Coordinates of C-alpha atoms in Angstrom, one line a residue:
Chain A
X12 CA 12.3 22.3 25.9
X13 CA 9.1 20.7 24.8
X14 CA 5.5 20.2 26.0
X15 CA 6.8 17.5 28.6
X16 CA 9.2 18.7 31.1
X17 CA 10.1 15.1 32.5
X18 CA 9.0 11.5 32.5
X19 CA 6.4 11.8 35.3
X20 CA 4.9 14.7 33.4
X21 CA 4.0 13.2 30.2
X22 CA 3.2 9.6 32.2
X23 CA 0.7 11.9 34.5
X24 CA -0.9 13.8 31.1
X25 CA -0.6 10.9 28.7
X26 CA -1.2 8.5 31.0
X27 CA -4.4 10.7 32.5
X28 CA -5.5 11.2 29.2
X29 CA -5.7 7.5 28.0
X30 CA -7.2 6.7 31.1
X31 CA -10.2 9.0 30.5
X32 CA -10.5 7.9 26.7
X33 CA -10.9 3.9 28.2
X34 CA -13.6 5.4 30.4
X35 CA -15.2 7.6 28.0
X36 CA -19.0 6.4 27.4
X37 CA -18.6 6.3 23.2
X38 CA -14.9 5.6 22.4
X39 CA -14.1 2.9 25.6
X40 CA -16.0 0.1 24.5
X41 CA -15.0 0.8 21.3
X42 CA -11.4 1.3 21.9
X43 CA -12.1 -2.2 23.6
X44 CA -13.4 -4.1 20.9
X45 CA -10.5 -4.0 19.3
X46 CA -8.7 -6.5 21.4
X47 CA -5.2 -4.8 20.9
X48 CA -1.9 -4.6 22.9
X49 CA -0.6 -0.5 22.1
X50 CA 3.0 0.7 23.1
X51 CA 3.8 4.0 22.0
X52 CA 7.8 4.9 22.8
X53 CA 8.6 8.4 23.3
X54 CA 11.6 10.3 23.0
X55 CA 12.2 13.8 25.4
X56 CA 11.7 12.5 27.3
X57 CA 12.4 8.7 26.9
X58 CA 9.6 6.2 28.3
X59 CA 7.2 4.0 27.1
X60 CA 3.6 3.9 27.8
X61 CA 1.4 0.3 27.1
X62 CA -1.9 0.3 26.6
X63 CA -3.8 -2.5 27.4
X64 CA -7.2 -2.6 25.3
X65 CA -7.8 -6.9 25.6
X66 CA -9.6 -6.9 28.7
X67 CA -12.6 -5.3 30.4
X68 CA -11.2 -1.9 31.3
X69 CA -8.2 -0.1 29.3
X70 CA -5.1 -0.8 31.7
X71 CA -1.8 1.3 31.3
X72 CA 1.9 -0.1 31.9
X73 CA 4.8 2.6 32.1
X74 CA 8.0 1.4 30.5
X75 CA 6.6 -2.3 29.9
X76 CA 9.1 -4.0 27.7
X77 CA 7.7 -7.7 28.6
X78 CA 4.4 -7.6 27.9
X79 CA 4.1 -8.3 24.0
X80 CA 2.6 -5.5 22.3
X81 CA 0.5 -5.4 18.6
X82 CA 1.4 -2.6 17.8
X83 CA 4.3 -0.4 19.0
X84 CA 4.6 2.5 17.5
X85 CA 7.7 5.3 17.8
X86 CA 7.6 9.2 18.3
X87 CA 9.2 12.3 20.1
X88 CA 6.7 13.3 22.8
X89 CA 6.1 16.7 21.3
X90 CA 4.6 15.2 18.4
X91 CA 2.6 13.2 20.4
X92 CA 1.4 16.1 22.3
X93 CA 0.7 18.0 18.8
X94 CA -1.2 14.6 17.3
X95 CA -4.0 14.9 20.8
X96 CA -4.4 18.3 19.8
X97 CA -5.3 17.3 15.9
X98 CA -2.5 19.3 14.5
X99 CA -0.8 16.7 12.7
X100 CA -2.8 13.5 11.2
X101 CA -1.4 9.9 11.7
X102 CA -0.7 9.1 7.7
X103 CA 1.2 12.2 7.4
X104 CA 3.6 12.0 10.1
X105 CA 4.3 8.0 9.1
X106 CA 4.9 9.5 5.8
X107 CA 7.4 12.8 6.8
X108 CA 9.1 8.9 9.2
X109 CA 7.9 11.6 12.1
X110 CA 6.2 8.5 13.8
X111 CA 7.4 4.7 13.1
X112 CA 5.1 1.9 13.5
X113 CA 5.3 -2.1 13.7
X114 CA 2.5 -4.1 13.2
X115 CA -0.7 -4.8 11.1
X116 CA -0.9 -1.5 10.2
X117 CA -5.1 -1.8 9.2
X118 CA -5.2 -2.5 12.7
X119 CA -3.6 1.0 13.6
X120 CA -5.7 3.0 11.2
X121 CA -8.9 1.4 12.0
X122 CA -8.8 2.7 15.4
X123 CA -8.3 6.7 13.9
X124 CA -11.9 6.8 13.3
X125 CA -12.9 5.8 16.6
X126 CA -10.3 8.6 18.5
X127 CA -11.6 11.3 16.3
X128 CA -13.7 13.1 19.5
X129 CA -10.4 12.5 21.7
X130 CA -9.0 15.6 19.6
X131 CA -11.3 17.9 21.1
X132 CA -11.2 16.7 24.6
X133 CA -7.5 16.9 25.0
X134 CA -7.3 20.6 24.7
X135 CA -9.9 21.0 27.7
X136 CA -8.4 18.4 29.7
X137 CA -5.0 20.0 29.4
X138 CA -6.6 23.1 30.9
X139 CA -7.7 20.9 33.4
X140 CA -4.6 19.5 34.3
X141 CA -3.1 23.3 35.0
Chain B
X27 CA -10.0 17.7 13.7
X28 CA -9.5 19.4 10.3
X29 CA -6.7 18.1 8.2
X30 CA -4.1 20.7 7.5
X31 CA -2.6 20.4 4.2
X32 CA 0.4 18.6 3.1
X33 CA 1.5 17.7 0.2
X34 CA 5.0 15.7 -0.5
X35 CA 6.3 14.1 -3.9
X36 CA 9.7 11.5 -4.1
X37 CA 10.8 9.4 -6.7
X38 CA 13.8 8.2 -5.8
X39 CA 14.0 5.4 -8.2
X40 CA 15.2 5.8 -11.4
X41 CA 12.8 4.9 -14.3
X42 CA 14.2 3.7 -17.8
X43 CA 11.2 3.3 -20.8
X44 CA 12.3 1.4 -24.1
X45 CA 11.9 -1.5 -26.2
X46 CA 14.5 -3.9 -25.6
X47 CA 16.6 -1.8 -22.8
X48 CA 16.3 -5.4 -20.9
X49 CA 19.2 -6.6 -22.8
X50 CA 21.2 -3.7 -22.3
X51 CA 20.9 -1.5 -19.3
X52 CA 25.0 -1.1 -18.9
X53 CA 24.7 2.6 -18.1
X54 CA 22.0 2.4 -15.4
X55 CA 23.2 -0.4 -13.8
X56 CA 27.4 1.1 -13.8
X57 CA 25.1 3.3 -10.9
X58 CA 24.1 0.2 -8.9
X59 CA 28.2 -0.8 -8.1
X60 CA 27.3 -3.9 -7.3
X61 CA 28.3 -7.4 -9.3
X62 CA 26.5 -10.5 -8.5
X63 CA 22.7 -10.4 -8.3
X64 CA 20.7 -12.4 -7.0
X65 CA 17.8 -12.5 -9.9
X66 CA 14.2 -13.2 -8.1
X67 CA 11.0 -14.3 -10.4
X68 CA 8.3 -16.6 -10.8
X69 CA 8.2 -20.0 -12.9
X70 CA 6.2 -18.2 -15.7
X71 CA 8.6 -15.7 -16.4
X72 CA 11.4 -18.0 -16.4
X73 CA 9.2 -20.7 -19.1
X74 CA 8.7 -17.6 -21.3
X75 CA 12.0 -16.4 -21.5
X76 CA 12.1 -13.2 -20.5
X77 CA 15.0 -13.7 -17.6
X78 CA 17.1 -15.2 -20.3
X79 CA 16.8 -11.8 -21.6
X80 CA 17.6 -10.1 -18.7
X81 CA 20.2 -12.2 -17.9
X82 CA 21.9 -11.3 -21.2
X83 CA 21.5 -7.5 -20.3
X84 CA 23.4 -8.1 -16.9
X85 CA 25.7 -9.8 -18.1
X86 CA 26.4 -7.3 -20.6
X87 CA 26.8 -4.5 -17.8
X88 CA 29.8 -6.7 -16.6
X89 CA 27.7 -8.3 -13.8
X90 CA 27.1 -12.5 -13.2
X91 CA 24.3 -13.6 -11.7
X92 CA 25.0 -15.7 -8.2
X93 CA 21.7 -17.3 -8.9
X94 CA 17.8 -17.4 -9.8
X95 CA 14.9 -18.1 -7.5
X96 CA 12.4 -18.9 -9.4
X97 CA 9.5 -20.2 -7.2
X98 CA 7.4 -17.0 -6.3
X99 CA 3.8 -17.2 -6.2
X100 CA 1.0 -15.2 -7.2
X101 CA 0.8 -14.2 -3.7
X102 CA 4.3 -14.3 -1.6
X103 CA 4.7 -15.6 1.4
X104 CA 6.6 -15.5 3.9
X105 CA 8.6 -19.3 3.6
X106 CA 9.6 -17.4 -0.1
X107 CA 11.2 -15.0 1.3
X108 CA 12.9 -17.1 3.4
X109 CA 14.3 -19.4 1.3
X110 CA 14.7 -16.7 -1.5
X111 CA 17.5 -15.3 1.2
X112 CA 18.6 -18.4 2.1
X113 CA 19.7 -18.6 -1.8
X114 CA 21.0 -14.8 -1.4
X115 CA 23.1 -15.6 1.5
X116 CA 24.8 -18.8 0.2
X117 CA 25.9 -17.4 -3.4
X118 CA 27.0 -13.9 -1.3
X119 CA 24.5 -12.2 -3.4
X120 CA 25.3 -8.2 -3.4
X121 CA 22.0 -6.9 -5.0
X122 CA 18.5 -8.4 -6.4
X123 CA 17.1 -8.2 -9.6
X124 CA 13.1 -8.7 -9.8
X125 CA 11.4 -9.9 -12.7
X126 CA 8.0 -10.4 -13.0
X127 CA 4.6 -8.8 -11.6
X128 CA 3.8 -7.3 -8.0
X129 CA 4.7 -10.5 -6.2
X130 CA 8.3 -11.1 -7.9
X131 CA 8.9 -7.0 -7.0
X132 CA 7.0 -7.5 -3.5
X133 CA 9.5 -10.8 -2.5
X134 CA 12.6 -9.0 -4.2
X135 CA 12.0 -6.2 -2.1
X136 CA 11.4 -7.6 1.1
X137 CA 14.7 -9.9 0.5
X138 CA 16.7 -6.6 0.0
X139 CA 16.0 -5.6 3.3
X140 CA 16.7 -8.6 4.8
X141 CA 19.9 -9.2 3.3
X142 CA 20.9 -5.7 3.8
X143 CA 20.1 -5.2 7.1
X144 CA 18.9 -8.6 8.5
X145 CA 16.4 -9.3 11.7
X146 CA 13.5 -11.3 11.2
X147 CA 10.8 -9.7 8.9
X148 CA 7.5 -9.8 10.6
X149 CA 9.2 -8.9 14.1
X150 CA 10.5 -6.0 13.0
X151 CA 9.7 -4.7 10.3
X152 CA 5.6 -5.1 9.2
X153 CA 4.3 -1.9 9.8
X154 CA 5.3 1.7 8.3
X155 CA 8.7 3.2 8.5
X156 CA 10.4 0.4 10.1
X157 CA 13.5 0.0 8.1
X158 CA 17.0 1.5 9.4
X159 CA 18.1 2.8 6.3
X160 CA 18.8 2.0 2.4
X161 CA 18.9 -1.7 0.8
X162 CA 21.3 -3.4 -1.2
X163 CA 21.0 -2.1 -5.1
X164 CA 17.4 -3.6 -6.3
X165 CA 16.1 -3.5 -10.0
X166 CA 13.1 -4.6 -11.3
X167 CA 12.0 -5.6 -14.6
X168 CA 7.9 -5.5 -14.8
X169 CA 6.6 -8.0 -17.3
X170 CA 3.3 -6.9 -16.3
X171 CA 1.8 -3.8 -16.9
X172 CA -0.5 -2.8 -13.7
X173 CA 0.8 -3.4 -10.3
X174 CA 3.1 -0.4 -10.2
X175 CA 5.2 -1.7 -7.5
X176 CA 8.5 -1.0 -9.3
X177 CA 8.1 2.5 -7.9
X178 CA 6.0 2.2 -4.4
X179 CA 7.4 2.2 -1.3
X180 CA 5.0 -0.8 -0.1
X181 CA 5.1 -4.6 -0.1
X182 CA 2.9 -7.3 0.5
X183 CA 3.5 -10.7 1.3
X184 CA 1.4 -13.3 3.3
X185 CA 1.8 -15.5 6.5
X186 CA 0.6 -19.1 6.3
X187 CA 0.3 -19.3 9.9
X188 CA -1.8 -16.7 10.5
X189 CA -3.4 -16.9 7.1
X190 CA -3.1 -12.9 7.1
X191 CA -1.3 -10.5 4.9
X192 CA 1.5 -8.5 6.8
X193 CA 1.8 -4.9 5.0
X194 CA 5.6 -3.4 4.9
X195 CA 5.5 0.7 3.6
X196 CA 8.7 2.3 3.8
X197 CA 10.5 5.1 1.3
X198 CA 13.7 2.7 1.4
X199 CA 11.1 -0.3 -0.6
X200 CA 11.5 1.4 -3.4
X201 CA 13.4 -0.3 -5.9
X202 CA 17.1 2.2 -7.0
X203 CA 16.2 1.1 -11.4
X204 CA 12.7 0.4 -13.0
X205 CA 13.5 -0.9 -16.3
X206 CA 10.5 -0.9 -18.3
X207 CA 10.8 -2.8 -21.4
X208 CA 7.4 -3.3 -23.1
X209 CA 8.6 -6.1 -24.9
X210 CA 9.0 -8.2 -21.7
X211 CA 4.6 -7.7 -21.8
X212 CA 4.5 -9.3 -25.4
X213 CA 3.8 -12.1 -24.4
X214 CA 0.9 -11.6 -22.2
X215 CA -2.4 -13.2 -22.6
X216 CA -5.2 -10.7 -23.1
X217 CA -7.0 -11.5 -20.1
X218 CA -4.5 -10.7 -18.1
X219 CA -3.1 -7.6 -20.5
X220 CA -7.2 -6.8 -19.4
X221 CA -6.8 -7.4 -15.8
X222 CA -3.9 -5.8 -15.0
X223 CA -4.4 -2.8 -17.4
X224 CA -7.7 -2.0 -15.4
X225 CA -5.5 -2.6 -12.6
X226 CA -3.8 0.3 -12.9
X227 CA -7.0 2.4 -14.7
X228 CA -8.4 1.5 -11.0
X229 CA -4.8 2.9 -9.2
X230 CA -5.1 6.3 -11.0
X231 CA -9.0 6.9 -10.5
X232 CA -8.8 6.3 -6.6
X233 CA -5.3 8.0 -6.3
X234 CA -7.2 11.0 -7.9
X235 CA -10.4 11.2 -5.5
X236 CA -8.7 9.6 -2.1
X237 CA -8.7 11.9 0.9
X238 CA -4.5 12.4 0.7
X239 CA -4.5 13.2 -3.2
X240 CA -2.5 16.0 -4.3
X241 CA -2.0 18.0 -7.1
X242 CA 1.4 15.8 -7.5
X243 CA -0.4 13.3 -7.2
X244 CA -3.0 14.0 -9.7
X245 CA -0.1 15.3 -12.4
X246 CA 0.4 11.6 -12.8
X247 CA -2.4 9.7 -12.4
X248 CA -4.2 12.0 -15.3
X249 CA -1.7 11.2 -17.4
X250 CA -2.0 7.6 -16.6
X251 CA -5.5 7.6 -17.4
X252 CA -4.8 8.8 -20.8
X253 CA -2.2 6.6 -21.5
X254 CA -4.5 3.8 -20.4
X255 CA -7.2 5.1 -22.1
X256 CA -5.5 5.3 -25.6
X257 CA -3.6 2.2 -25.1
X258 CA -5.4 -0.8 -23.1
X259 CA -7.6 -1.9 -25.7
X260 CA -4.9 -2.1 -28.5
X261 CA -3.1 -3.8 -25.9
X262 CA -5.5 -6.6 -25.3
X263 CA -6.1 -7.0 -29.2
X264 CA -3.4 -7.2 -30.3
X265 CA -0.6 -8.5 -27.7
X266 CA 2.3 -7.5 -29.8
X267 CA 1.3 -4.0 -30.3
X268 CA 4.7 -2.9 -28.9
X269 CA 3.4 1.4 -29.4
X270 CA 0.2 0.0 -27.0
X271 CA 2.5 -1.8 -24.4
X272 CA 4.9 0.9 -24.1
X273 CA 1.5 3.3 -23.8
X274 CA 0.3 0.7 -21.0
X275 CA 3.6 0.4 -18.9
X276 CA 4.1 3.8 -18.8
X277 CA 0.5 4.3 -17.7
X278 CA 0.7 1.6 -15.0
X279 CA 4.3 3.2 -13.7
X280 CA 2.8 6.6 -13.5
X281 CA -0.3 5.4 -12.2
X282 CA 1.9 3.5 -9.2
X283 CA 3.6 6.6 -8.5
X284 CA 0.4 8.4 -7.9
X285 CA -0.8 6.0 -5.6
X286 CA 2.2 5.4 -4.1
X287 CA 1.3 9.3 -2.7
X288 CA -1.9 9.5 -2.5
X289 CA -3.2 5.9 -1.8
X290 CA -5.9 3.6 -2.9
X291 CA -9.7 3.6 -1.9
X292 CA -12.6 1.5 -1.1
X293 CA -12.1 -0.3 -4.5
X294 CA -8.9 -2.3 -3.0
X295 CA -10.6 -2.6 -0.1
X296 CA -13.2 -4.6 -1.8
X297 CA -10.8 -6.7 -4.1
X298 CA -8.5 -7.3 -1.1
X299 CA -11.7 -8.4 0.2
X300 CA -12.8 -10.5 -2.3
X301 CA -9.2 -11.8 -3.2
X302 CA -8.9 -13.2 0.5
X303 CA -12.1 -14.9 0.7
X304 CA -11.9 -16.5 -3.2
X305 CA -8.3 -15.8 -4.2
X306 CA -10.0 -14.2 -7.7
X307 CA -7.5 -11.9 -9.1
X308 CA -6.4 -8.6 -7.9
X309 CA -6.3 -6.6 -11.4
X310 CA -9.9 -8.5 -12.4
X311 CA -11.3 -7.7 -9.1
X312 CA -10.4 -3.9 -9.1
X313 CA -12.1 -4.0 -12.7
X314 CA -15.4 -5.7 -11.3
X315 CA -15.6 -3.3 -8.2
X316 CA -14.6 -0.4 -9.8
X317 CA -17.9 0.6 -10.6
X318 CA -19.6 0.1 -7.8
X319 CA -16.1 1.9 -5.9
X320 CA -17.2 4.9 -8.0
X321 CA -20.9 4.8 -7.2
X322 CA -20.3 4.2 -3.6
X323 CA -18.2 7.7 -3.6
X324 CA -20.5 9.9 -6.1
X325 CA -22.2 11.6 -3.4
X326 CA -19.3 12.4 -2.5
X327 CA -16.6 13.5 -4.6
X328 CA -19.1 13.9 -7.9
X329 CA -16.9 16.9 -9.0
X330 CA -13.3 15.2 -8.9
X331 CA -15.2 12.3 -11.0
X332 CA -16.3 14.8 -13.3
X333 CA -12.8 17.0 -13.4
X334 CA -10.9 13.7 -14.3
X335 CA -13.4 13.0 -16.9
X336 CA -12.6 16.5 -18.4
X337 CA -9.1 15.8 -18.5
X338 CA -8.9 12.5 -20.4
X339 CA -11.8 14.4 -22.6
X340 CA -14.7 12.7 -21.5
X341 CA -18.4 13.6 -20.8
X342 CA -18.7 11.2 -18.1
X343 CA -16.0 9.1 -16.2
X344 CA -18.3 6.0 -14.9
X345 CA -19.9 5.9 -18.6
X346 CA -16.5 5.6 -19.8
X347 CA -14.8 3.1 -17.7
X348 CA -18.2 1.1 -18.1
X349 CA -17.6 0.8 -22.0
X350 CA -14.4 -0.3 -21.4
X351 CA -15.4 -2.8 -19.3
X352 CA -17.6 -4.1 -21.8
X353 CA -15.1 -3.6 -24.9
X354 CA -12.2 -5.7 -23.0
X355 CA -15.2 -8.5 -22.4
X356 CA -16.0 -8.5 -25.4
X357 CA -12.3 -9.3 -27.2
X358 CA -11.0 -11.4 -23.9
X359 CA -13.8 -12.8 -21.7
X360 CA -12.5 -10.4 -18.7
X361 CA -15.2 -11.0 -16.1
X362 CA -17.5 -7.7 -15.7
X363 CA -19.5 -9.0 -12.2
X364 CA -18.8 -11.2 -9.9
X365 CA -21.5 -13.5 -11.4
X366 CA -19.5 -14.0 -14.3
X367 CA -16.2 -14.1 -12.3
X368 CA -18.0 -17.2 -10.7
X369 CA -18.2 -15.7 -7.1
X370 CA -21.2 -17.4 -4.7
X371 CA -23.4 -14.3 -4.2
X372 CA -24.0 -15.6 -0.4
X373 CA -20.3 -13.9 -0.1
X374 CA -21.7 -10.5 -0.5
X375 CA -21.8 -9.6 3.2
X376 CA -18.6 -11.5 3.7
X377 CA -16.8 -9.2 0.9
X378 CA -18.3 -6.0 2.7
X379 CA -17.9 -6.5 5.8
X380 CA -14.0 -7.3 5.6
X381 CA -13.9 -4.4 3.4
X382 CA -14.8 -2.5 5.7
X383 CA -11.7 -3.9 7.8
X384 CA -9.4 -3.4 5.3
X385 CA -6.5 -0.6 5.7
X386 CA -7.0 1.0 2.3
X387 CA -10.9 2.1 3.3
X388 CA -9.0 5.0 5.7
X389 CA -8.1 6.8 2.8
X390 CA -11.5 6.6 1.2
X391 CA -13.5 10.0 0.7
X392 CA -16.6 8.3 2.1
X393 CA -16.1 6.1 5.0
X394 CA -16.4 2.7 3.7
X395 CA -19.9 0.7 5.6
X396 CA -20.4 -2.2 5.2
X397 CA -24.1 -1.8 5.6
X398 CA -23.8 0.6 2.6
X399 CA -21.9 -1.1 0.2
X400 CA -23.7 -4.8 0.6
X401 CA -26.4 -3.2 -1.7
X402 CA -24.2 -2.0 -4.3
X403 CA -22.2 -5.0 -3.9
X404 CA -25.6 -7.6 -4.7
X405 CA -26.3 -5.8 -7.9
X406 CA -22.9 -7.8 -8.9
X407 CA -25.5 -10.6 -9.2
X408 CA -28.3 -9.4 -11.1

């Protein structure tokens, strides 16, 4: 079994989580500025999450297929959960194929730098969330 | 969030080094099972010669080539590779042969994967690890010794449309064969011998000091930096020195499969930079920027500079690659600023700021600024 027990779990902690990074006072606007669709697909469980970053606020869509994304990028939701808490970095799971992802992939790295405090506030918020 | 280690090394692609093998490669290619190529290159090539000599080497293996496409580009693009498969498809081509420099291997790649597994090639497959599964046999023949993408797992190639350049990195890119035959390079003018020589000098210093490097890593681009530094010069002065274009294939092979691990730094970012704003030459403008590359990241890995400099048995590395610089203007006019490579200096901020934007500056050891590097970059003009 891994971190997410169902669907509705990881939409209510992933979802929560991207929520609070759109709303966070240094990494929002940033986030923001860089005008991009996101859709990460997950596997156990199986769902999708978009993440809207070309308007004002960061709006999320749950198992969006229509919506055309810029990047869409592919991963089990365990090593999702294990990326938020900074055990695994972005280059090195696209090179062990742990994570796939389609699109201009500058555009994906850029945005590491600017997430960087995200991997300290996703322990607390999980403690949070219990 | 501290990195934890990793460190992982694959060469799948088999790498043949000797003069001549062009014209017969029978016993690497029996491996490939396949029978009618489709051979990919560039007009160039073709003019000089050197896919007549290939040709003869397939067809010694018992193979025919279906056909030759011979309209690549010194930067692909996408309507190539389209028609390049087109060409595939209609002579039931069963593998592709490249021959030529990054762009010829780049195209021949990326019309691999689209005969092999098909689906359109920006819609599904730009971005990193996107491909299903392994291509159709593909061998390359370099007849350049620099870009290093006979063993990579990345290719470039450029939309029109958007007038942006979609990236493709996956393990399944990299070609099955690498023949390197350093008599393909004899005819290469020493300007270019130059560029692309400091080409690959600029893969193995940056693959050495980036943030993924690893002692794999590093194995190879050392000796690629001694290779380079023992053979680049007699390369460029003497263009049929086949002992120096061995030295400088083997260097630029090795110095590929370093950065195919470890990446590139804010060097590329700058010569991407500059290349998409001026279209000046990728190996020339890695030679111009490497200097101010290294002095942008002294601060901050001063000690890796100096440990590479110790193992190619050198007091100091930017002293070094600055002499050479100098020497290869000296016997072939290779530009050594961006004054003399004819760039407007009101492109400076231009040049940093889309290095700055540039995927390659991730891997950097210092982030790459733009407000930083404009400095560094105006002294190009004094």
């Amino acid at each position: 079994m891994g971190y997410f027990h169902s669907t509705q779990h990881l939409h209510e902690v992933l979802g929560g989580f991207f929520t609070m990074l759109g709303q966070d006072a240094e990494m929002g606007p940033r986030l923001l500025d860089s005008k991009l669709i996101l859709r990460f697909h997950y596997k156990n469980p199986d769902t999708s999450i978009t993440v809207n970053l070309t308007g004002s606020d960061l709006q999320l869509a749950y198992d969006d297929t229509a919506t055309p994304a810029d990047v869409e990028m592919w991963m089990d939701a365990d090593i999702a959960h294990r990326f938020w808490l900074g055990e695994l970095s972005l280059p090195i799971a696209l090179a062990r194929r742990q994570i796939k992802a389609r699109g201009p992939i500058p555009k994906i790295l850029k945005l590491l730098p600017i997430i960087k405090k995200a991997y300290t506030l996703y322990p607390a918020y999980l403690a949070r969330q219990k | 969030m501290t990195e934890p280690f990793f460190a992982q090394f694959h060469v799948p692609t088999r790498i043949v080094c000797q003069p001549q093998i062009a014209t017969d490669f029978s016993a690497e290619w029996a491996q490939c099972s396949a029978t009618a190529p489709l051979i990919v290159t560039d007009p160039g090539v073709r003019a000089a010669g050197l896919v007549a000599t290939v040709e003869q080497g397939v067809r010694a293996a018992g193979a025919t080539p279906v056909a030759i496409f011979d309209a690549v580009p010194p930067n692909s693009e996408l309507r190539v590779i389209d028609a390049c498969v087109a060409l595939a498809r209609q002579h039931a081509a069963d593998s592709v042969i490249a021959i030529g420099g990054g762009s010829a291997i780049d195209t021949a790649k990326l019309v691999a994967l689209l005969l092999t597994h098909g689906g359109d090639l920006q819609a599904d497959y730009a971005g990193a690890q996107t491909v299903p599964g392994p291509l159709l046999p593909l061998v390359v023949f370099p007849t350049t010794a620099g870009t290093g993408s006979e063993v990579t797992s990345a290719a470039v190639v450029y939309d029109a449309d958007t007038k942006r350049k979609l990236s493709f990195i996956d393990g399944y890119l990299r070609p099955q064969l690498a023949v390197l035959d350093p008599a393909l390079t004899l005819k290469l003018p020493p300007q270019l011998t130059a560029a692309t020589g400091m080409d690959a000098i600029t893969h193995a210093i940056e693959a050495f000091v980036d943030l993924p490097h690893t002692p794999f890593a590093d194995a190879c681009a050392i000796q690629a930096l001694r290779l380079a530094q023992q053979w680049l010069e007699a390369a460029v002065r003497d263009g049929r020195d086949l002992d120096a274009r061995q030295g400088m294939m083997m260097a630029a092979t090795l110095a590929g499969i370093a950065f195919d691990h470890s990446m590139v730094g804010v060097v590329h970012s700058l010569s991407h930079a500059i290349g998409g704003l001026t279209g000046l030459h990728h190996g020339t403008a890695n030679s111009i920027m490497l200097p101010i590359g290294m002095a942008y990241n002294a601060a901050v890995c001063g000690e890796r500079y100096a440990e590479l400099a110790r193992a190619i048995g050198v007091n100091d590395l930017g002293a070094w690659q600055g002499t050479l610089r100098t020497n290869l203007h000296a016997l072939c006019g290779l530009p050594r600023t961006l004054h003399e490579a004819g760039i407007a200096q009101t492109l400076a901020a231009d040049i940093a700021h889309v290095a700055e934007e540039d995927g390659t500056s991730f891997y950097n050891p210092r982030p790459v600024e733009a407000e930083a590097l404009q400095p560094l970059l105006e002294t190009m003009w004094a």
